[in-house]
Short mmCIF file of C-alpha atoms in Angstrom, two decimals:
data_model
loop_
_atom_site.label_atom_id
_atom_site.label_comp_id
_atom_site.label_asym_id
_atom_site.label_seq_id
_atom_site.Cartn_x
_atom_site.Cartn_y
_atom_site.Cartn_z
CA MET W 1 21.17 11.88 2.18
CA GLU W 2 19.47 10.96 5.54
CA ARG W 3 16.02 9.38 5.85
CA PRO W 4 13.18 11.82 7.12
CA GLN W 5 11.95 11.53 10.63
CA ILE W 6 8.24 11.99 9.76
CA THR W 7 5.94 9.38 11.53
CA LYS W 8 3.34 7.21 9.83
CA ARG W 9 1.15 7.58 12.95
CA SER W 10 -2.28 8.76 12.17
CA PRO W 11 -3.04 12.37 13.59
CA VAL W 12 -6.82 11.72 13.68
CA GLU W 13 -8.47 12.68 17.03
CA ALA W 14 -11.74 11.40 18.62
CA THR W 15 -13.19 15.04 18.57
CA HIS W 16 -12.83 15.23 14.72
CA THR W 17 -15.76 15.24 12.29
CA VAL W 18 -15.67 13.04 9.33
CA GLU W 19 -14.45 15.90 7.13
CA GLN W 20 -11.70 16.91 9.72
CA ALA W 21 -10.50 13.36 9.78
CA PHE W 22 -10.47 13.00 6.10
CA GLY W 23 -8.51 16.25 5.42
CA THR W 24 -6.12 15.37 8.34
CA ILE W 25 -5.29 11.88 6.87
CA ILE W 26 -4.83 13.10 3.20
CA ARG W 27 -2.68 16.03 4.52
CA HIS W 28 -0.60 13.86 6.68
CA ASN W 29 0.21 11.30 3.97
CA PHE W 30 0.82 14.15 1.46
CA ASP W 31 3.47 15.59 3.80
CA TYR W 32 4.84 12.06 4.17
CA ILE W 33 5.27 11.82 0.38
CA LEU W 34 6.93 15.23 0.14
CA ALA W 35 9.36 14.33 3.01
CA TRP W 36 10.43 11.10 1.28
CA GLU W 37 10.46 12.56 -2.24
CA PRO W 38 14.13 13.70 -2.35
CA LEU W 39 15.40 10.25 -1.27
CA ALA W 40 13.18 8.75 -4.11
CA HIS W 41 14.64 11.08 -6.60
CA ASP W 42 18.20 10.54 -5.45
CA GLY W 43 17.88 6.73 -5.85
CA HIS W 44 20.55 5.66 -3.60
CA ASP W 45 18.38 4.29 -0.88
CA ILE W 46 15.63 2.04 -1.96
CA GLU W 47 13.45 3.05 0.95
CA GLY W 48 12.81 6.29 -0.82
CA VAL W 49 10.75 4.99 -3.71
CA HIS W 50 9.20 2.46 -1.28
CA GLN W 51 7.87 5.13 1.11
CA VAL W 52 6.60 7.38 -1.48
CA ARG W 53 4.57 4.57 -2.96
CA VAL W 54 3.29 3.69 0.46
CA GLY W 55 2.20 7.32 0.96
CA PHE W 56 0.33 7.29 -2.37
CA ARG W 57 -1.31 3.83 -1.56
CA ARG W 58 -2.44 5.23 1.86
CA MET W 59 -3.96 8.37 0.25
CA ARG W 60 -5.78 6.18 -2.37
CA SER W 61 -6.97 3.91 0.35
CA ALA W 62 -8.17 6.91 2.37
CA LEU W 63 -10.42 8.02 -0.68
CA THR W 64 -11.88 4.67 -0.62
CA VAL W 65 -12.41 4.61 3.19
CA PHE W 66 -14.34 7.89 3.10
CA ARG W 67 -16.30 7.14 -0.01
CA ARG W 68 -19.55 6.98 1.94
CA ALA W 69 -19.04 10.69 2.87
CA ILE W 70 -17.07 11.89 -0.22
CA PRO W 71 -18.27 10.02 -3.43
CA ARG W 72 -16.09 8.71 -6.21
CA GLU W 73 -16.87 11.50 -8.55
CA VAL W 74 -15.49 14.10 -6.26
CA THR W 75 -12.09 12.28 -5.92
CA ARG W 76 -11.81 10.48 -9.24
CA GLU W 77 -9.36 13.01 -10.90
CA LEU W 78 -7.02 13.06 -7.92
CA GLY W 79 -7.22 9.40 -7.52
CA ASN W 80 -6.23 8.73 -11.02
CA GLU W 81 -3.21 11.03 -10.75
CA MET W 82 -2.21 9.17 -7.46
CA ARG W 83 -2.42 5.79 -9.34
CA TRP W 84 -0.30 7.24 -12.23
CA VAL W 85 2.49 8.41 -9.91
CA ALA W 86 2.58 5.14 -7.78
CA GLY W 87 2.40 3.15 -11.07
CA SER W 88 5.45 4.89 -12.67
CA MET W 89 7.47 3.80 -9.69
CA GLY W 90 6.38 0.27 -9.80
CA PRO W 91 9.24 -1.10 -11.87
CA ALA W 92 11.79 0.47 -9.60
CA ARG W 93 10.20 -1.00 -6.65
CA ASP W 94 9.86 -4.47 -8.11
CA VAL W 95 13.52 -4.63 -9.14
CA ASP W 96 14.68 -3.19 -5.77
CA VAL W 97 12.92 -5.96 -4.07
CA PHE W 98 14.46 -8.61 -6.38
CA LEU W 99 17.93 -7.27 -5.88
CA ASP W 100 17.71 -6.45 -2.18
CA GLU W 101 15.63 -9.66 -1.13
CA GLY W 102 15.28 -12.16 -3.73
CA LEU W 103 18.73 -12.46 -5.11
CA GLN W 104 20.33 -11.97 -1.61
CA GLN W 105 18.08 -14.81 -0.15
CA MET W 106 19.21 -17.16 -3.09
CA HIS W 107 22.81 -16.01 -3.15
CA GLY W 108 25.28 -18.97 -3.38
CA LEU W 109 22.48 -21.64 -2.97
CA ILE W 110 22.03 -22.18 -6.61
CA PRO W 111 25.36 -23.59 -8.08
CA MET W 112 25.48 -21.21 -11.14
CA PRO W 113 27.80 -18.47 -9.88
CA GLN W 114 28.51 -16.97 -13.30
CA GLY W 115 24.69 -17.02 -14.03
CA GLU W 116 24.05 -15.19 -10.71
CA GLU W 117 26.64 -12.55 -11.49
CA ARG W 118 25.58 -12.00 -15.02
CA LEU W 119 21.64 -11.70 -13.89
CA THR W 120 22.59 -9.37 -11.13
CA LEU W 121 24.33 -7.06 -13.53
CA HIS W 122 21.50 -7.17 -15.97
CA ALA W 123 19.11 -6.49 -13.00
CA LYS W 124 21.12 -3.35 -11.86
CA ALA W 125 21.16 -1.91 -15.38
CA TYR W 126 17.41 -2.32 -15.51
CA GLN W 127 17.26 -0.67 -11.97
CA GLU W 128 19.01 2.42 -13.36
CA GLN W 129 16.48 2.67 -16.19
CA ALA W 130 13.66 2.27 -13.68
CA TYR W 131 15.00 5.11 -11.54
CA ASP W 132 15.33 7.34 -14.61
CA GLN W 133 11.51 6.77 -15.00
CA VAL W 134 11.01 7.69 -11.40
CA ARG W 135 12.99 10.94 -11.84
CA GLU W 136 11.19 11.70 -15.07
CA THR W 137 7.96 11.47 -13.14
CA LEU W 138 8.95 13.54 -10.12
CA ASP W 139 10.45 16.23 -12.40
CA SER W 140 7.51 16.39 -14.80
CA GLU W 141 5.01 19.24 -15.03
CA ARG W 142 2.20 16.88 -14.55
CA TYR W 143 3.51 15.83 -11.09
CA ARG W 144 4.21 19.48 -10.07
CA ARG W 145 0.54 20.36 -11.20
CA PHE W 146 -0.82 17.39 -9.15
CA LYS W 147 0.90 18.61 -6.06
CA SER W 148 -0.29 22.08 -6.57
CA GLN W 149 -3.91 20.93 -7.18
CA LEU W 150 -3.86 18.57 -4.17
CA ASP W 151 -2.55 21.37 -1.86
CA ALA W 152 -5.29 23.71 -2.99
CA TRP W 153 -7.91 21.02 -2.87
CA LEU W 154 -7.12 20.44 0.84
CA LYS W 155 -6.84 24.18 1.76
CA GLU W 156 -10.02 25.14 0.02
CA LYS W 157 -12.06 21.92 0.83
CA THR W 158 -12.96 21.75 -2.91
CA TRP W 159 -15.00 18.63 -2.21
CA ARG W 160 -17.81 20.94 -0.55
CA LYS W 161 -18.15 22.80 -3.67
CA MET W 162 -18.78 19.61 -5.74
CA MET W 163 -21.16 18.14 -3.05
CA LYS W 164 -24.06 20.53 -3.20
CA GLU W 165 -26.79 18.38 -1.77
CA PRO W 166 -27.50 19.30 2.00
CA ALA W 167 -27.91 15.58 2.83
CA LYS W 168 -24.30 14.77 1.58
CA LEU W 169 -22.84 17.69 3.25
CA GLU W 170 -24.38 16.87 6.70
CA ARG W 171 -22.47 13.68 6.58
CA LEU W 172 -19.20 15.54 6.66
CA ASP W 173 -20.10 17.13 10.04
CA LYS W 174 -20.90 13.90 11.76
CA PRO W 175 -18.62 12.40 14.53
CA ILE W 176 -15.80 10.18 13.23
CA LEU W 177 -15.99 7.43 15.68
CA LYS W 178 -19.32 5.88 14.52
CA PHE W 179 -18.24 6.29 10.82
CA ALA W 180 -14.93 4.64 11.53
CA GLY W 181 -16.57 1.61 13.02
CA LYS W 182 -18.82 1.07 10.17
CA VAL W 183 -16.17 1.41 7.72
CA LEU W 184 -13.88 -1.04 9.57
CA GLU W 185 -16.65 -3.51 9.80
CA LYS W 186 -17.22 -3.41 6.02
CA HIS W 187 -13.62 -3.90 5.30
CA MET W 188 -13.29 -6.76 7.78
CA ALA W 189 -16.19 -8.55 6.16
CA ARG W 190 -14.69 -8.26 2.73
CA VAL W 191 -11.42 -9.65 3.96
CA MET W 192 -13.13 -12.60 5.82
CA GLY W 193 -14.99 -13.42 2.68
CA ASP W 194 -11.84 -13.24 0.66
CA GLY W 195 -10.11 -15.65 3.00
CA GLU W 196 -12.67 -18.56 3.09
CA GLU W 197 -10.95 -21.75 2.37
CA ILE W 198 -7.58 -19.88 2.38
CA ASP W 199 -5.59 -23.20 2.01
CA ARG W 200 -7.32 -23.68 -1.33
CA LEU W 201 -7.37 -20.26 -2.82
CA PRO W 202 -5.74 -19.85 -6.36
CA SER W 203 -3.16 -17.33 -6.90
CA GLU W 204 -5.42 -14.45 -8.22
CA GLU W 205 -7.78 -14.85 -5.23
CA LEU W 206 -4.65 -14.69 -2.99
CA HIS W 207 -3.79 -11.48 -4.75
CA GLN W 208 -7.22 -10.02 -4.00
CA LEU W 209 -7.02 -10.96 -0.39
CA ARG W 210 -3.60 -9.21 -0.14
CA ILE W 211 -5.10 -6.04 -1.63
CA ASP W 212 -8.29 -6.11 0.57
CA GLY W 213 -6.09 -6.94 3.67
CA LYS W 214 -3.88 -4.03 2.95
CA LYS W 215 -6.83 -1.69 2.71
CA LEU W 216 -8.18 -3.03 6.08
CA ARG W 217 -4.81 -2.43 7.66
CA TYR W 218 -4.51 1.19 6.31
CA ALA W 219 -8.06 1.86 7.46
CA THR W 220 -7.31 0.41 10.94
CA GLU W 221 -4.15 2.55 11.13
CA PHE W 222 -6.06 5.73 9.96
CA PHE W 223 -8.49 5.22 12.86
CA ARG W 224 -5.90 3.73 15.50
CA PRO W 225 -6.19 6.75 17.82
CA LEU W 226 -9.92 6.27 18.21
CA PHE W 227 -9.63 2.68 19.69
CA PRO W 228 -7.87 0.85 22.47
CA GLU W 229 -4.11 0.80 21.72
CA LYS W 230 -3.38 -2.64 22.92
CA ARG W 231 -6.34 -4.17 20.76
CA CYS W 232 -5.19 -2.09 17.68
CA GLU W 233 -1.52 -3.39 18.22
CA ALA W 234 -2.64 -6.95 18.46
CA PHE W 235 -4.91 -6.76 15.53
CA ILE W 236 -2.63 -4.96 13.25
CA GLY W 237 0.22 -7.09 14.18
CA GLU W 238 -1.57 -10.41 13.31
CA LEU W 239 -2.90 -8.88 10.11
CA LYS W 240 0.53 -7.71 9.18
CA LYS W 241 1.83 -11.22 9.60
CA VAL W 242 -0.69 -12.46 6.99
CA GLN W 243 0.30 -9.64 4.75
CA ASP W 244 3.85 -10.31 4.94
CA LEU W 245 3.30 -13.82 3.73
CA LEU W 246 1.12 -12.75 1.03
CA GLY W 247 3.52 -10.01 -0.01
CA ILE W 248 6.26 -12.47 -0.45
CA MET W 249 4.11 -14.76 -2.41
CA ASN W 250 3.16 -11.90 -4.64
CA ASP W 251 6.79 -10.98 -5.20
CA VAL W 252 7.18 -14.63 -6.44
CA ALA W 253 4.02 -14.33 -8.62
CA VAL W 254 5.38 -11.24 -10.37
CA LEU W 255 8.93 -12.41 -10.83
CA PRO W 256 8.44 -14.07 -14.26
CA GLY W 257 7.22 -10.73 -15.64
CA LEU W 258 10.08 -8.81 -13.99
CA LEU W 259 12.73 -11.17 -15.41
CA GLU W 260 11.23 -11.04 -18.76
CA ASP W 261 11.61 -7.19 -18.67
CA VAL W 262 15.11 -7.35 -17.19
CA LEU W 263 16.33 -9.82 -19.92
CA LYS W 264 14.33 -8.34 -22.83
CA ASP W 265 16.48 -8.37 -26.10
CA ILE W 266 19.50 -9.68 -24.01
CA GLU W 267 21.22 -12.78 -25.31
CA ASP W 268 23.01 -14.15 -22.26
CA PRO W 269 22.62 -17.78 -21.87
CA GLU W 270 24.11 -17.88 -18.38
CA ALA W 271 21.82 -15.21 -17.01
CA HIS W 272 18.73 -16.76 -18.71
CA GLY W 273 19.66 -20.18 -17.17
CA TYR W 274 20.10 -18.69 -13.73
CA ALA W 275 16.74 -16.78 -14.09
CA GLY W 276 15.03 -20.18 -14.86
CA ALA W 277 16.57 -21.66 -11.88
CA ALA W 278 15.58 -18.81 -9.66
CA LEU W 279 11.91 -19.13 -11.00
CA GLY W 280 11.94 -22.83 -9.89
CA TRP W 281 13.49 -21.93 -6.43
CA ARG W 282 10.87 -19.30 -5.79
CA ALA W 283 8.10 -21.40 -7.01
CA HIS W 284 8.92 -24.00 -4.42
CA GLU W 285 9.17 -21.15 -1.82
CA PHE W 286 5.52 -19.98 -2.82
CA GLU W 287 4.26 -23.50 -1.85
CA THR W 288 6.02 -23.60 1.44
CA LEU W 289 4.53 -20.13 2.27
CA ARG W 290 1.07 -21.25 1.24
CA GLY W 291 1.30 -24.05 3.68
CA GLN W 292 1.87 -21.54 6.45
CA LEU W 293 -1.13 -19.34 5.61
CA PRO W 294 -3.93 -21.21 7.43
CA GLU W 295 -2.14 -20.99 10.85
CA ARG W 296 -1.32 -17.25 10.35
CA TRP W 297 -4.95 -16.56 9.14
CA GLY W 298 -6.29 -18.48 12.16
CA HIS W 299 -4.49 -16.19 14.66
CA PHE W 300 -5.54 -13.11 12.64
CA LEU W 301 -9.18 -14.10 13.07
CA ALA W 302 -8.88 -14.80 16.72
CA ALA W 303 -7.50 -11.21 17.34
CA PRO W 304 -9.99 -8.93 19.14
CA LEU W 305 -11.49 -6.32 16.88
CA PRO W 306 -10.23 -2.83 18.01
CA TRP W 307 -13.56 -1.14 17.28
CA ALA W 308 -15.87 -3.66 19.10
CA GLU W 309 -16.12 -1.51 22.17
CA SER W 310 -17.10 1.49 20.17
CA ARG W 311 -20.30 -0.29 19.10
CA LYS W 312 -21.60 0.11 22.73
CA ARG W 313 -20.56 3.79 23.03
CA THR W 314 -22.41 4.57 19.70
CA GLY W 315 -25.49 2.50 20.77
CA ARG W 316 -24.81 -0.36 18.26
CA GLN W 317 -25.84 -3.86 19.19
CA ASP W 318 -24.74 -7.12 17.59
#
């Protein structure tokens, strides 16, 4: 089964209103999910589940990005369903990363070949179970109903029926450029706050930085067509480098729980022994990556803000 050719690039235009941009972003990512869904169901290419989850994360981020215009109570039900679908695919994605990246990276480096082989077999068996859960979700009536509701919600602009106050409805008709600049400034401020003293942050605060950094990146990508391309490319590129480090560190942080699930009720001393060695190996890697964070973070903070020029065009002064 071939991978779909649909692009992630945002279709937002500078002439859009806030409402038009919102609907365009949600629809684009909904179409993206539908395009990757058959590959996720098939299960032979791990990119399928990954990209479906990315599409859901991006849609959920869009609900947050536009919350100043479309309040939480209007999107809560759909947001909860998006969280449910993506969450049901979490175990599959975690074990995919472990098999495709974690074990491959350690292959042959820990002198326990039998343990490595045994753990790999157990992880693949767990992977099959995880993909059964993915297929159960995608085949469910609940998921079919969610897709139908979301499609109708977008076509009928149901949020307008739920937002009856004239002042709230007026926000939907405002130009997207100024709105985008304010949203990006807010997300940037949150990320900068998260990253203070980045070389000393405990694991749970690094996790929050990773989440907020991802939201900032998605928001910047949503509004990328509105700002200078070179600035966007540089800013997103530096942010992605920080995210990549934090992502690997998060994979290490979730590994104990994943291995516990993989080896649950399994009595296999060699597999358990290799799992313990793997945890030690990845813990050392975690600290190595932590040491690289300050430099990466500094490069990110030095990147010009893509939306800075829009402040002048919209009359904003620093």
